[in-house]
Short mmCIF file of C-alpha atoms and ligand atoms in Angstrom, two decimals:
data_model
loop_
_atom_site.label_atom_id
_atom_site.label_comp_id
_atom_site.label_asym_id
_atom_site.label_seq_id
_atom_site.Cartn_x
_atom_site.Cartn_y
_atom_site.Cartn_z
CA UNK A 1 -63.47 -29.03 35.39
CA UNK A 2 -65.13 -26.83 37.97
CA UNK A 3 -62.69 -24.20 37.45
CA UNK A 4 -63.60 -23.72 33.82
CA UNK A 5 -65.77 -20.92 32.62
CA UNK A 6 -67.73 -21.16 29.44
CA UNK A 7 -68.66 -17.86 27.85
CA UNK A 8 -69.52 -16.29 24.50
CA UNK A 9 -66.40 -15.10 22.59
CA UNK A 10 -65.83 -11.34 21.94
CA UNK A 11 -63.37 -9.44 19.60
CA UNK A 12 -60.44 -9.58 22.24
CA UNK A 13 -60.46 -13.38 22.06
CA UNK A 14 -59.27 -13.52 18.43
CA UNK A 15 -55.47 -13.80 19.01
CA UNK A 16 -55.88 -16.54 21.66
CA UNK A 17 -58.43 -18.52 19.62
CA UNK A 18 -56.18 -18.24 16.54
CA UNK A 19 -53.23 -19.45 18.53
CA UNK A 20 -55.02 -22.38 20.03
CA UNK A 21 -56.55 -23.23 16.60
CA UNK A 22 -53.06 -23.15 14.96
CA UNK A 23 -51.50 -25.29 17.72
CA UNK A 24 -54.38 -27.76 17.55
CA UNK A 25 -54.10 -28.19 13.75
CA UNK A 26 -50.36 -28.69 14.00
CA UNK A 27 -50.91 -31.42 16.65
CA UNK A 28 -53.97 -33.13 15.52
CA UNK A 29 -53.56 -32.76 11.82
CA UNK A 30 -49.79 -33.33 11.46
CA UNK A 31 -50.59 -36.07 8.97
CA UNK A 32 -53.50 -34.41 7.39
CA UNK A 33 -52.52 -30.89 6.29
CA UNK A 34 -49.55 -29.98 4.12
CA UNK A 35 -46.32 -29.54 6.04
CA UNK A 36 -45.60 -26.26 4.30
CA UNK A 37 -48.86 -24.82 5.64
CA UNK A 38 -48.39 -26.21 9.13
CA UNK A 39 -44.77 -24.87 9.36
CA UNK A 40 -45.53 -21.58 7.71
CA UNK A 41 -48.60 -19.58 7.09
CA UNK A 42 -50.95 -21.28 9.48
CA UNK A 43 -50.75 -18.71 12.30
CA UNK A 44 -51.29 -15.75 9.89
CA UNK A 45 -54.08 -17.61 8.35
CA UNK A 46 -55.90 -18.34 11.43
CA UNK A 47 -55.44 -14.83 12.84
CA UNK A 48 -56.99 -13.42 9.73
CA UNK A 49 -59.96 -15.78 9.90
CA UNK A 50 -60.59 -15.16 13.66
CA UNK A 51 -60.21 -11.36 13.47
CA UNK A 52 -62.76 -11.38 10.71
CA UNK A 53 -65.17 -13.81 12.40
CA UNK A 54 -65.28 -11.92 15.70
CA UNK A 55 -65.15 -8.31 14.20
CA UNK A 56 -67.97 -8.97 11.75
CA UNK A 57 -69.80 -12.12 12.68
CA UNK A 58 -71.95 -13.79 10.11
CA UNK A 59 -75.68 -14.18 10.90
CA UNK A 60 -76.28 -17.26 13.10
CA UNK A 61 -72.54 -17.50 14.15
CA UNK A 62 -72.10 -18.87 17.68
CA UNK A 63 -68.65 -18.87 19.24
CA UNK A 64 -68.09 -20.09 22.79
CA UNK A 65 -64.76 -20.26 24.74
CA UNK A 66 -63.64 -22.16 27.80
CA UNK A 67 -61.27 -20.50 29.99
CA UNK A 68 -59.41 -21.41 33.24
CA UNK A 69 -59.69 -19.27 36.30
CA UNK A 70 -56.56 -17.22 35.21
CA UNK A 71 -58.48 -16.41 31.94
CA UNK A 72 -56.30 -18.75 29.87
CA UNK A 73 -58.10 -20.16 26.84
CA UNK A 74 -58.61 -23.92 27.16
CA UNK A 75 -60.98 -24.68 24.32
CA UNK A 76 -63.43 -23.11 21.79
CA UNK A 77 -66.35 -24.00 19.43
CA UNK A 78 -67.60 -22.21 16.40
CA UNK A 79 -71.08 -22.98 15.03
CA UNK A 80 -73.38 -21.66 12.36
CA UNK A 81 -77.28 -21.87 13.16
CA UNK A 82 -79.36 -23.31 10.35
CA UNK A 83 -76.35 -23.51 7.96
CA UNK A 84 -77.81 -26.12 5.83
CA UNK A 85 -81.54 -26.75 4.88
CA UNK A 86 -81.06 -30.51 5.04
CA UNK A 87 -78.48 -31.11 7.65
CA UNK A 88 -79.14 -28.24 9.88
CA UNK A 89 -76.79 -26.16 12.10
CA UNK A 90 -73.06 -26.72 11.62
CA UNK A 91 -70.17 -27.10 13.90
CA UNK A 92 -67.32 -25.63 12.05
CA UNK A 93 -64.60 -25.87 14.61
CA UNK A 94 -64.19 -27.63 18.01
CA UNK A 95 -60.78 -27.61 19.67
CA UNK A 96 -59.46 -28.31 23.12
CA UNK A 97 -55.90 -27.43 24.16
CA UNK A 98 -53.73 -30.54 23.88
CA UNK A 99 -53.03 -30.68 27.67
CA UNK A 100 -56.62 -30.45 28.49
CA UNK A 101 -57.99 -33.18 26.19
CA UNK A 102 -59.81 -36.34 27.60
CA UNK A 103 -61.37 -34.72 30.62
CA UNK A 104 -64.85 -33.88 29.29
CA UNK A 105 -64.20 -30.28 28.15
CA UNK A 106 -65.00 -31.03 24.50
CA UNK A 107 -68.28 -32.57 25.42
CA UNK A 108 -69.01 -29.61 27.74
CA UNK A 109 -68.42 -27.24 24.84
CA UNK A 110 -70.49 -29.27 22.26
CA UNK A 111 -73.49 -29.60 24.65
CA UNK A 112 -73.42 -25.85 25.77
CA UNK A 113 -73.16 -24.87 22.04
CA UNK A 114 -76.17 -27.20 21.15
CA UNK A 115 -78.24 -25.66 23.92
CA UNK A 116 -77.54 -22.18 22.55
CA UNK A 117 -78.36 -23.31 19.01
CA UNK A 118 -81.52 -25.09 19.91
CA UNK A 119 -82.90 -21.97 21.67
CA UNK A 120 -83.06 -20.18 18.35
CA UNK A 121 -82.59 -22.47 15.45
CA UNK A 122 -85.40 -22.96 12.92
CA UNK A 123 -84.56 -26.56 12.19
CA UNK A 124 -83.82 -29.27 14.77
CA UNK A 125 -80.65 -30.93 13.16
CA UNK A 126 -76.89 -30.44 13.63
CA UNK A 127 -73.94 -31.65 11.55
CA UNK A 128 -70.20 -31.30 11.06
CA UNK A 129 -67.29 -32.54 8.91
CA UNK A 130 -64.50 -34.58 10.38
CA UNK A 131 -61.47 -35.83 8.60
CA UNK A 132 -61.59 -39.62 7.98
CA UNK A 133 -58.01 -39.84 9.28
CA UNK A 134 -59.10 -38.04 12.59
CA UNK A 135 -59.96 -41.36 14.29
CA UNK A 136 -60.03 -39.97 17.85
CA UNK A 137 -62.15 -37.11 16.72
CA UNK A 138 -64.64 -39.38 14.95
CA UNK A 139 -64.69 -41.60 18.11
CA UNK A 140 -65.55 -38.53 20.21
CA UNK A 141 -68.59 -37.60 18.03
CA UNK A 142 -69.93 -41.22 17.62
CA UNK A 143 -69.76 -41.76 21.42
CA UNK A 144 -72.06 -38.64 21.53
CA UNK A 145 -74.61 -40.40 19.20
CA UNK A 146 -73.42 -38.64 16.02
CA UNK A 147 -73.93 -40.76 12.87
CA UNK A 148 -71.84 -40.72 9.75
CA UNK A 149 -74.09 -40.07 6.81
CA UNK A 150 -71.95 -39.39 3.89
CA UNK A 151 -68.27 -38.68 2.68
CA UNK A 152 -66.83 -35.63 0.99
CA UNK A 153 -63.63 -33.88 0.19
CA UNK A 154 -62.21 -31.22 2.43
CA UNK A 155 -62.39 -27.67 1.28
CA UNK A 156 -59.36 -26.47 3.35
CA UNK A 157 -56.68 -25.87 0.69
CA UNK A 158 -53.85 -27.33 2.58
CA UNK A 159 -55.83 -30.62 3.04
CA UNK A 160 -55.36 -31.46 -0.73
CA UNK A 161 -59.02 -32.82 -0.86
CA UNK A 162 -58.54 -35.44 1.86
CA UNK A 163 -61.69 -37.43 2.65
CA UNK A 164 -64.15 -36.00 5.27
CA UNK A 165 -67.14 -37.62 6.91
CA UNK A 166 -70.34 -35.78 7.60
CA UNK A 167 -71.51 -36.42 11.08
CA UNK A 168 -75.24 -35.87 11.81
CA UNK A 169 -77.58 -35.54 14.80
CA UNK A 170 -81.23 -35.27 13.59
CA UNK A 171 -82.16 -33.65 16.82
CA UNK A 172 -80.18 -31.01 18.66
CA UNK A 173 -81.86 -31.70 21.88
CA UNK A 174 -80.12 -35.11 21.78
CA UNK A 175 -76.97 -33.13 22.77
CA UNK A 176 -78.62 -30.16 24.60
C1 COA B 1 -61.93 -33.92 19.73
C2 COA B 1 -61.84 -33.01 21.06
C3 COA B 1 -62.45 -31.65 20.66
C4 COA B 1 -62.64 -33.74 22.12
O1 COA B 1 -62.44 -32.94 23.29
P1 COA B 1 -61.92 -33.66 24.70
O2 COA B 1 -62.15 -32.57 25.77
O3 COA B 1 -60.66 -34.24 24.50
O4 COA B 1 -63.13 -34.76 24.87
P2 COA B 1 -63.75 -35.31 25.98
O5 COA B 1 -62.79 -35.32 27.24
O6 COA B 1 -65.08 -34.67 26.19
O7 COA B 1 -64.01 -36.76 25.58
C5 COA B 1 -62.88 -37.65 25.40
C6 COA B 1 -63.14 -38.36 24.11
O8 COA B 1 -62.52 -37.61 23.02
C7 COA B 1 -61.80 -38.34 22.12
N1 COA B 1 -60.41 -37.78 21.94
C8 COA B 1 -60.13 -37.25 20.66
N2 COA B 1 -58.96 -36.80 20.68
C9 COA B 1 -58.45 -37.03 22.02
C10 COA B 1 -57.24 -36.72 22.66
N3 COA B 1 -56.12 -36.21 22.01
N4 COA B 1 -57.02 -37.20 23.92
C11 COA B 1 -58.11 -37.74 24.60
N5 COA B 1 -59.28 -37.95 23.99
C12 COA B 1 -59.46 -37.63 22.65
C13 COA B 1 -61.73 -39.76 22.68
O9 COA B 1 -62.57 -40.41 21.75
C14 COA B 1 -62.31 -39.67 24.02
O10 COA B 1 -63.31 -40.56 24.12
P3 COA B 1 -62.86 -42.18 24.62
O11 COA B 1 -62.41 -41.86 26.09
O12 COA B 1 -64.09 -42.81 24.58
O13 COA B 1 -61.81 -42.60 23.79
C15 COA B 1 -60.42 -32.82 21.49
O14 COA B 1 -59.80 -33.96 21.77
C16 COA B 1 -59.50 -32.07 20.44
O15 COA B 1 -59.49 -30.81 20.41
N6 COA B 1 -58.86 -32.81 19.54
C17 COA B 1 -58.13 -32.30 18.48
C18 COA B 1 -58.85 -31.38 17.43
C19 COA B 1 -59.95 -32.11 16.87
O16 COA B 1 -59.90 -33.30 16.33
N7 COA B 1 -61.21 -31.44 16.85
C20 COA B 1 -62.32 -32.07 16.16
C21 COA B 1 -62.29 -31.46 14.73
S1 COA B 1 -63.75 -32.13 13.74
#
């Protein structure tokens, strides 16, 4: 893990983040998102999203990347500071390359983003949505003291309204 560098993302990272995002959804959400989407438009969809996010960032958007020494992207996190008046800042995406999972990188990305959010957030809380079917992802967040506080329906069109769980940390500094 010592050879990993964490830094803020820039416009030039969009293609690599989009590719990792698409590969991670194909792998981790194979039984969650529609096969037509996973086999087809996912790459163009993620490229469009990431080009827009990094070219014209929304207020409060925080995107960090983790790269190895050769510069290859190994993971990323995208958050929005103070996204919700009740539930606080939002982790919108957290993905680690399949061959780098289980060695602490996801935790490192989440804690570093929490520190960055905590430095400027108006409110103390953090939340995210995880698919109920993403058992490993949910285990990761609950191991880091996140608590499931409610259920909802995914807004991702290719998810067909599958159940998502809101995971909440009342105090960002728990993670920072
Ligand atoms: C969830 C994820 C970000 C965690 O990052 P990570 O670097 O693997 O996590 P860490 O090494 O810090 O922690 C390991 C924990 O992650 C969880 N985990 C989730 N998916 C895993 C995987 N494919 N391999 C190993 N661990 C995984 C496990 O619960 C593990 O904890 P455990 O040892 O107590 O079982 C990463 O596994 C990932 O990208 N998964 C696919 C995408 C995803 O589900 N993202 C979250 C969307 S809300």
